[in-house]
mmCIF file of C-alpha atoms in Angstrom:
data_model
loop_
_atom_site.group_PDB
_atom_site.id
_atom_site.type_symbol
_atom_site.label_atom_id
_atom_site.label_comp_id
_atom_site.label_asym_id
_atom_site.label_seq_id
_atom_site.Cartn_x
_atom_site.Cartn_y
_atom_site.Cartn_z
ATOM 1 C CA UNK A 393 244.239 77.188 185.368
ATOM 2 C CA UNK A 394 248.186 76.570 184.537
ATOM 3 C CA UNK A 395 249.883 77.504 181.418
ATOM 4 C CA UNK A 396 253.040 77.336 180.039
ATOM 5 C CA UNK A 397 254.668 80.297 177.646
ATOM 6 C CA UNK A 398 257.999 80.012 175.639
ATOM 7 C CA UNK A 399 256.960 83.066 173.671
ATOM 8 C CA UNK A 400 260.300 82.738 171.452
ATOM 9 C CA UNK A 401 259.256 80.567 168.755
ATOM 10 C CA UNK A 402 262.787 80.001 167.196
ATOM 11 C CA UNK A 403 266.419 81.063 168.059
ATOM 12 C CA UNK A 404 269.578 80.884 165.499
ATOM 13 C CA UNK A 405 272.663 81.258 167.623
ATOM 14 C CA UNK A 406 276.278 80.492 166.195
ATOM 15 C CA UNK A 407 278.416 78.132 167.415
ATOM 16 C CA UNK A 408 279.729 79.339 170.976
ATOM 17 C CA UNK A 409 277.703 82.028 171.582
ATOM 18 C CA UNK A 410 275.701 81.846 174.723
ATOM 19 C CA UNK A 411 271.734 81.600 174.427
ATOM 20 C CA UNK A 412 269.117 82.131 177.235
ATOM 21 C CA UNK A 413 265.068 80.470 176.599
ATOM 22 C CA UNK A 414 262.801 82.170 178.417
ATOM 23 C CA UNK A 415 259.992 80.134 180.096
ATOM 24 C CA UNK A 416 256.991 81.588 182.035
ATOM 25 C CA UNK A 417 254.273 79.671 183.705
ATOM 26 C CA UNK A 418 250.730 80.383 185.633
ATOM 27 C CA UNK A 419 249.530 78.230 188.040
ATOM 28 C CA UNK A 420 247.263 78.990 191.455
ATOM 29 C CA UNK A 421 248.934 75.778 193.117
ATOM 30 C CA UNK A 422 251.794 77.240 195.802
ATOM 31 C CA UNK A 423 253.424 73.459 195.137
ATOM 32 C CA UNK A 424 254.251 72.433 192.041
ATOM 33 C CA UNK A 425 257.032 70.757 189.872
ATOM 34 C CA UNK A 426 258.649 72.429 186.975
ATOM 35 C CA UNK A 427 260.918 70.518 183.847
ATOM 36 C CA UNK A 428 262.835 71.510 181.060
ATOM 37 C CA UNK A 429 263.064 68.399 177.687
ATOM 38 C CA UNK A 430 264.889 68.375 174.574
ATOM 39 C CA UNK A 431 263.311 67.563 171.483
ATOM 40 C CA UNK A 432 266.100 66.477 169.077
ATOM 41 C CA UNK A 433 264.802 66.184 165.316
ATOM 42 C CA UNK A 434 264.919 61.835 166.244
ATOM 43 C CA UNK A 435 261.634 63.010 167.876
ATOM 44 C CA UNK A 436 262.168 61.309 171.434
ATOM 45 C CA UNK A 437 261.822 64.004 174.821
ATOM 46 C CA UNK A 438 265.003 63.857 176.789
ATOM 47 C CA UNK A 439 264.581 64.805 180.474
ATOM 48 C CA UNK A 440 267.194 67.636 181.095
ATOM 49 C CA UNK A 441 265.631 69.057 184.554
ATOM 50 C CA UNK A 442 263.107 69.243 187.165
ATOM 51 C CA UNK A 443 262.775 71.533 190.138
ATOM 52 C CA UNK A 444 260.430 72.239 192.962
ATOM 53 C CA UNK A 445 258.346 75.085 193.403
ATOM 54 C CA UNK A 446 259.940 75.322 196.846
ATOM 55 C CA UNK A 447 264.149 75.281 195.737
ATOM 56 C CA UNK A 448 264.382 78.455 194.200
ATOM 57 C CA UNK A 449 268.310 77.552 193.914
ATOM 58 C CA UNK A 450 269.890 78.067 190.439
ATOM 59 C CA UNK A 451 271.163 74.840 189.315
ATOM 60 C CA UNK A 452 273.973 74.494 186.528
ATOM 61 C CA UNK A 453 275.000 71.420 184.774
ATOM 62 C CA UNK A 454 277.846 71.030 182.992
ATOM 63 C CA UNK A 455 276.909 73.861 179.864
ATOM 64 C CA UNK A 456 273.342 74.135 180.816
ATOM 65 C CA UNK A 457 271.996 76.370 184.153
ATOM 66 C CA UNK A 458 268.617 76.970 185.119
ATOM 67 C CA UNK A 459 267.043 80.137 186.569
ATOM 68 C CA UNK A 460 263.963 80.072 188.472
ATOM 69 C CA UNK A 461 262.416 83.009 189.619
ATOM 70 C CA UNK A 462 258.694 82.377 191.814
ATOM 71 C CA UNK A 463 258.541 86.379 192.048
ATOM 72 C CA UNK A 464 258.553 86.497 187.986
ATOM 73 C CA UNK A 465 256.953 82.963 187.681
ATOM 74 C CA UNK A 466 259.689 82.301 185.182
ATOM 75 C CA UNK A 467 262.176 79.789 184.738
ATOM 76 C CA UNK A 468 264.901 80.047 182.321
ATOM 77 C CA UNK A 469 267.331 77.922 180.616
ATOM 78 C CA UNK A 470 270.378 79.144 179.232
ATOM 79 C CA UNK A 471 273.087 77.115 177.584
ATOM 80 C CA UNK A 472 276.587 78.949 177.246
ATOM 81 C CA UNK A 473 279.303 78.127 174.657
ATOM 82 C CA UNK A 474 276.216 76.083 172.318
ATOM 83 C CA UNK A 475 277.118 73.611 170.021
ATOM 84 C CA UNK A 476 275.490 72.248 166.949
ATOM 85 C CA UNK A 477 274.594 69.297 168.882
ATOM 86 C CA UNK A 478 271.921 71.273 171.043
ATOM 87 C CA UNK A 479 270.149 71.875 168.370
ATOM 88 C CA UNK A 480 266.630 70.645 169.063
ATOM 89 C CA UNK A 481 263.196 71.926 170.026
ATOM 90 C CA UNK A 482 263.523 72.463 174.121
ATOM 91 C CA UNK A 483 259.985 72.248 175.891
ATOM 92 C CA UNK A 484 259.062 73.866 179.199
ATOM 93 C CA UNK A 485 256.559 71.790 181.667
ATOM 94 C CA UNK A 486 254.742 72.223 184.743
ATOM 95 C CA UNK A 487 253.165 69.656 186.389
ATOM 96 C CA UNK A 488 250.855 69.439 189.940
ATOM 97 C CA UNK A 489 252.515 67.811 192.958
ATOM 98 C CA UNK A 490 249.716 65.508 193.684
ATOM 99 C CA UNK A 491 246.887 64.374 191.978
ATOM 100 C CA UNK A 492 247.862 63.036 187.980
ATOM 101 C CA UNK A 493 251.278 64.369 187.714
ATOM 102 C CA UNK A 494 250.102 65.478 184.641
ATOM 103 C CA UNK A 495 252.435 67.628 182.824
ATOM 104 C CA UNK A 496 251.424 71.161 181.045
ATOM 105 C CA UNK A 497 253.961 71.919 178.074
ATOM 106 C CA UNK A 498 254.922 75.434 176.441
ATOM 107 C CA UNK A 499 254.932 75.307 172.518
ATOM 108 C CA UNK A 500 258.415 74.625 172.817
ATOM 109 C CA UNK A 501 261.533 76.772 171.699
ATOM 110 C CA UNK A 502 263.011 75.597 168.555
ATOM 111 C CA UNK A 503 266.980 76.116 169.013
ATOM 112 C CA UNK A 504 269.300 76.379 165.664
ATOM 113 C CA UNK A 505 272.548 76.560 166.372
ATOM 114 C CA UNK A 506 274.680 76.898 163.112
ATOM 115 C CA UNK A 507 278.802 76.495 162.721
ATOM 116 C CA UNK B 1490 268.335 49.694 180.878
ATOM 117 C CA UNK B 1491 265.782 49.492 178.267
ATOM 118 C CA UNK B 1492 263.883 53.178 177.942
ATOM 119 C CA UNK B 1493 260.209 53.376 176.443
ATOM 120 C CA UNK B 1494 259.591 51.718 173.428
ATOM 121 C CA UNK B 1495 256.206 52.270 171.237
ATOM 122 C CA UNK B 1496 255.100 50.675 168.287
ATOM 123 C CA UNK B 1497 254.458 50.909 165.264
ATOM 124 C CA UNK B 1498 256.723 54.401 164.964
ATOM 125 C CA UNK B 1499 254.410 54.822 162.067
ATOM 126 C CA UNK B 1500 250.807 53.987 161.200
ATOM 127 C CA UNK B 1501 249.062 55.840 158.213
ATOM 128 C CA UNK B 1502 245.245 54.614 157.949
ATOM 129 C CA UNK B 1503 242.572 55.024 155.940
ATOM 130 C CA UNK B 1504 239.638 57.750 157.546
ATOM 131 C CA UNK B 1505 237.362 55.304 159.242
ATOM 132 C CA UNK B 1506 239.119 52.835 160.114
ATOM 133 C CA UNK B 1507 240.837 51.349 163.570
ATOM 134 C CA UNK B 1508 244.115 51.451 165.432
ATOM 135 C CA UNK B 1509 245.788 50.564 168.234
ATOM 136 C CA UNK B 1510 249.020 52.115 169.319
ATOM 137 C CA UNK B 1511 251.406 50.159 171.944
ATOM 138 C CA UNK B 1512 253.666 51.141 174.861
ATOM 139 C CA UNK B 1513 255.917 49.520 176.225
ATOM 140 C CA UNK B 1514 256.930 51.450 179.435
ATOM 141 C CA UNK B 1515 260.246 50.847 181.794
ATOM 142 C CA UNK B 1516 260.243 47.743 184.065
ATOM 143 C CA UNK B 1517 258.946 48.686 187.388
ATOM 144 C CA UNK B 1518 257.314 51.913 186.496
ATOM 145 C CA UNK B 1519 253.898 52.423 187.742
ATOM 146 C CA UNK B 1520 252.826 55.751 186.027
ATOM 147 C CA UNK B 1521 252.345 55.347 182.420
ATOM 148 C CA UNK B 1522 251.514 58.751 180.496
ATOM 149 C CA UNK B 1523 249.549 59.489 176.779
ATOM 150 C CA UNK B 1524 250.258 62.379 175.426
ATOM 151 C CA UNK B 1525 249.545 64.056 171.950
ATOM 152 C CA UNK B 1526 251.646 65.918 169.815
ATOM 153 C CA UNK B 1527 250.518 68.181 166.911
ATOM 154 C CA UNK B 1528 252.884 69.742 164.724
ATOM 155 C CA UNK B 1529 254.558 72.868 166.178
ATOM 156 C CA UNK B 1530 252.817 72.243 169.466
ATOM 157 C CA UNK B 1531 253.910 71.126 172.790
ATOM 158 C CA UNK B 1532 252.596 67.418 173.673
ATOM 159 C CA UNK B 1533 248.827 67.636 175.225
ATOM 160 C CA UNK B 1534 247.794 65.047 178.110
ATOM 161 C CA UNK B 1535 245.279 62.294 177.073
ATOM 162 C CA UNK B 1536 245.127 59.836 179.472
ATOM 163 C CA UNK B 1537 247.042 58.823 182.887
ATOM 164 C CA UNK B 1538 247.637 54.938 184.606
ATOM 165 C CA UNK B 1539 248.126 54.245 187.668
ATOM 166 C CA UNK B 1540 248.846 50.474 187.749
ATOM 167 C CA UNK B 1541 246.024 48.595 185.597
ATOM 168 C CA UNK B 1542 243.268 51.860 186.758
ATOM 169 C CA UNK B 1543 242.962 54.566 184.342
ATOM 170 C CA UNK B 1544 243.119 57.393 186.756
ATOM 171 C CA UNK B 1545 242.711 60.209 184.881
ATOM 172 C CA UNK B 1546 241.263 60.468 181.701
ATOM 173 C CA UNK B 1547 240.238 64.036 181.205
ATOM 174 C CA UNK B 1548 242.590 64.642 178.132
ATOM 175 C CA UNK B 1549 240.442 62.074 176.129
ATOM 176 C CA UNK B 1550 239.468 64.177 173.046
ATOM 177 C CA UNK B 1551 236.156 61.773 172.591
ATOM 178 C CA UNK B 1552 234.657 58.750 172.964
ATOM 179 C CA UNK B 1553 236.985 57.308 170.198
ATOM 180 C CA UNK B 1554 239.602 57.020 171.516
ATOM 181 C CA UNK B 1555 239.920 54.763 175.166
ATOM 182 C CA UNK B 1556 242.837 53.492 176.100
ATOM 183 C CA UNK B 1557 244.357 49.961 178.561
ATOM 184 C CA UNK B 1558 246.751 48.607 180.676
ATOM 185 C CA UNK B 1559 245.327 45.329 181.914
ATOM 186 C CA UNK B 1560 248.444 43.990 183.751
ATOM 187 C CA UNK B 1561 249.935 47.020 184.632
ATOM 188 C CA UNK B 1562 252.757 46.711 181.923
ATOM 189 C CA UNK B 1563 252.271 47.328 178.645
ATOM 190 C CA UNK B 1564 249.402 50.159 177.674
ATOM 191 C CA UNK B 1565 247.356 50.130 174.234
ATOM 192 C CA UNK B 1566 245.852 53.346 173.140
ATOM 193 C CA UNK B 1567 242.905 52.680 170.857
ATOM 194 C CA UNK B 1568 241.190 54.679 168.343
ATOM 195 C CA UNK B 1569 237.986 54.155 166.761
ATOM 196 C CA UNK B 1570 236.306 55.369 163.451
ATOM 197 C CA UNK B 1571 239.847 57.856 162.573
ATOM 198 C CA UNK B 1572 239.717 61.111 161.874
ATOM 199 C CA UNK B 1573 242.162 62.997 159.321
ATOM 200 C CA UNK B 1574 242.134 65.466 162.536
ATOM 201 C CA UNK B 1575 243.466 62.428 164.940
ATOM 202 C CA UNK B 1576 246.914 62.999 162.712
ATOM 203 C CA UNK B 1577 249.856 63.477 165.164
ATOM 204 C CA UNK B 1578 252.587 62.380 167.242
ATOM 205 C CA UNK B 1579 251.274 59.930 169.924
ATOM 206 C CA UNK B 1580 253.785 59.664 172.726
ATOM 207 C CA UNK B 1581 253.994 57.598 175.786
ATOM 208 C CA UNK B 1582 255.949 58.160 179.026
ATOM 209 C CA UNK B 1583 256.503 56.129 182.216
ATOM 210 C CA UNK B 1584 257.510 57.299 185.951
ATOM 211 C CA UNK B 1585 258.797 55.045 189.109
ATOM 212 C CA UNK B 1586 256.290 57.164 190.681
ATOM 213 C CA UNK B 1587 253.832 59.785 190.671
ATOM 214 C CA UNK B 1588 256.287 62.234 191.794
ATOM 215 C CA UNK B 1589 259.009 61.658 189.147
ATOM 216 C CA UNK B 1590 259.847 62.743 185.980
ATOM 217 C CA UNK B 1591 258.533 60.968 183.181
ATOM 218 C CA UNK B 1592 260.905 59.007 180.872
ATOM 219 C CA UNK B 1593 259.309 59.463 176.596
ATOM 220 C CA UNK B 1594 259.119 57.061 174.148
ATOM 221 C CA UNK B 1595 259.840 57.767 170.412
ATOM 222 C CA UNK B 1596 256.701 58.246 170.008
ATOM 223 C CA UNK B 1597 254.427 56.830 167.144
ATOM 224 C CA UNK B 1598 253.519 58.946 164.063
ATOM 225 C CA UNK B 1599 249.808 58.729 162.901
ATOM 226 C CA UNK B 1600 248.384 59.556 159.989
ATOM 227 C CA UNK B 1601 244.963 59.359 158.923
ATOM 228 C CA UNK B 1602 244.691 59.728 154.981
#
């Protein structure tokens, strides 16, 4: 079966600080695809990410970076120097590589950041 | 370009009664995606199109709700004989492909009274 954990619920940050959410995942699939949305309180998913079960390479964007780790089954989103803007509710997916597409979501991460 | 649009954003019904929720996906997009949404949750997969077929319906809580895509655009999502439990966030999500990433709509709000 696959599952998706974001075991922190909520995080308050302030402004500028740096803030890592944790996502873990089970699946029995060796191929598989992996995505990170925000949630902002407007309601509509934003696509921030997607990676391959087979590029284990960190990836950084602008204030965001990604961390995916097969050996841990965990990959990780951390956003240095946060802004009030990134507040939102950030969601962790997996999804089969053939087949539906289907994605699997965490609960999602609810992210305050306050000024 | 235009993203995903769904309508209405919100429906509140009467228990018993019928809806039909719309999505509009983006141009050229053959994968169109249901998903639902409870509060505090993470979206959970309903139903799956590829092109007019449903091909994958697993995530079809019952046999009230069934869902259609008859030209391979626009998708309806239809829900018979409401439940107060059916309340939620109904989203909808397209992909150029069954390998993409899926593009959400604003979803539509349901609520069953």
């Amino acid at each position: 079966a696959q599952k998706v954990t974001q075991a922190q619920t909520e995080i308050s940050v302030v402004e500028k600080e740096d803030v890592t959410l944790d996502c873990v995942y089970e699946t029995r699939d060796t191929t598989y695809y992996l995505f990170w949305y925000k949630q902002p309180p407007s309601g509509e998913l934003v696509f921030l990410i997607r990676r391959n079960s087979f590029d284990e390479q960190n990836e950084i964007s602008g204030r965001y970076s990604w961390n995916f780790q097969k050996s841990t089954s965990s990959f990780n989103f951390t956003i240095t120097a946060s802004q009030v803007v990134d507040s939102a509710v950030y969601f962790c997916a997996l999804s089969y590589t053939s087949g539906t597409y289907k994605y699997i979501f965490g609960t999602g991460t609810r992210l305050k950041v306050l000024a | 370009g235009a993203g995903v649009s769904q309508t209405p954003s919100n429906k509140v019904t009467e228990k018993g009664k019928y809806v039909e929720l719309r999505c509009d996906p983006i141009s050229g997009h053959t994968a169109l995606y249901w998903y639902r949404q409870s509060l505090g949750q993470g979206p959970e997969f309903l139903i799956y199109f590829q092109g007019t077929g449903a091909a994958d319906d697993s995530g079809l809580p019952n046999d009230r709700f069934f869902a259609v895509r008859p030209e391979g655009s626009v998708s309806t999502l239809k829900i018979q004989r409401t439940e107060r439990g059916d309340s939620a966030m109904y989203l909808c999500a397209s992909s150029p492909g069954t390998s993409g990433e899926q593009y959400f709509g604003p979803g539509t709000r349901l609520t069953v009274t």
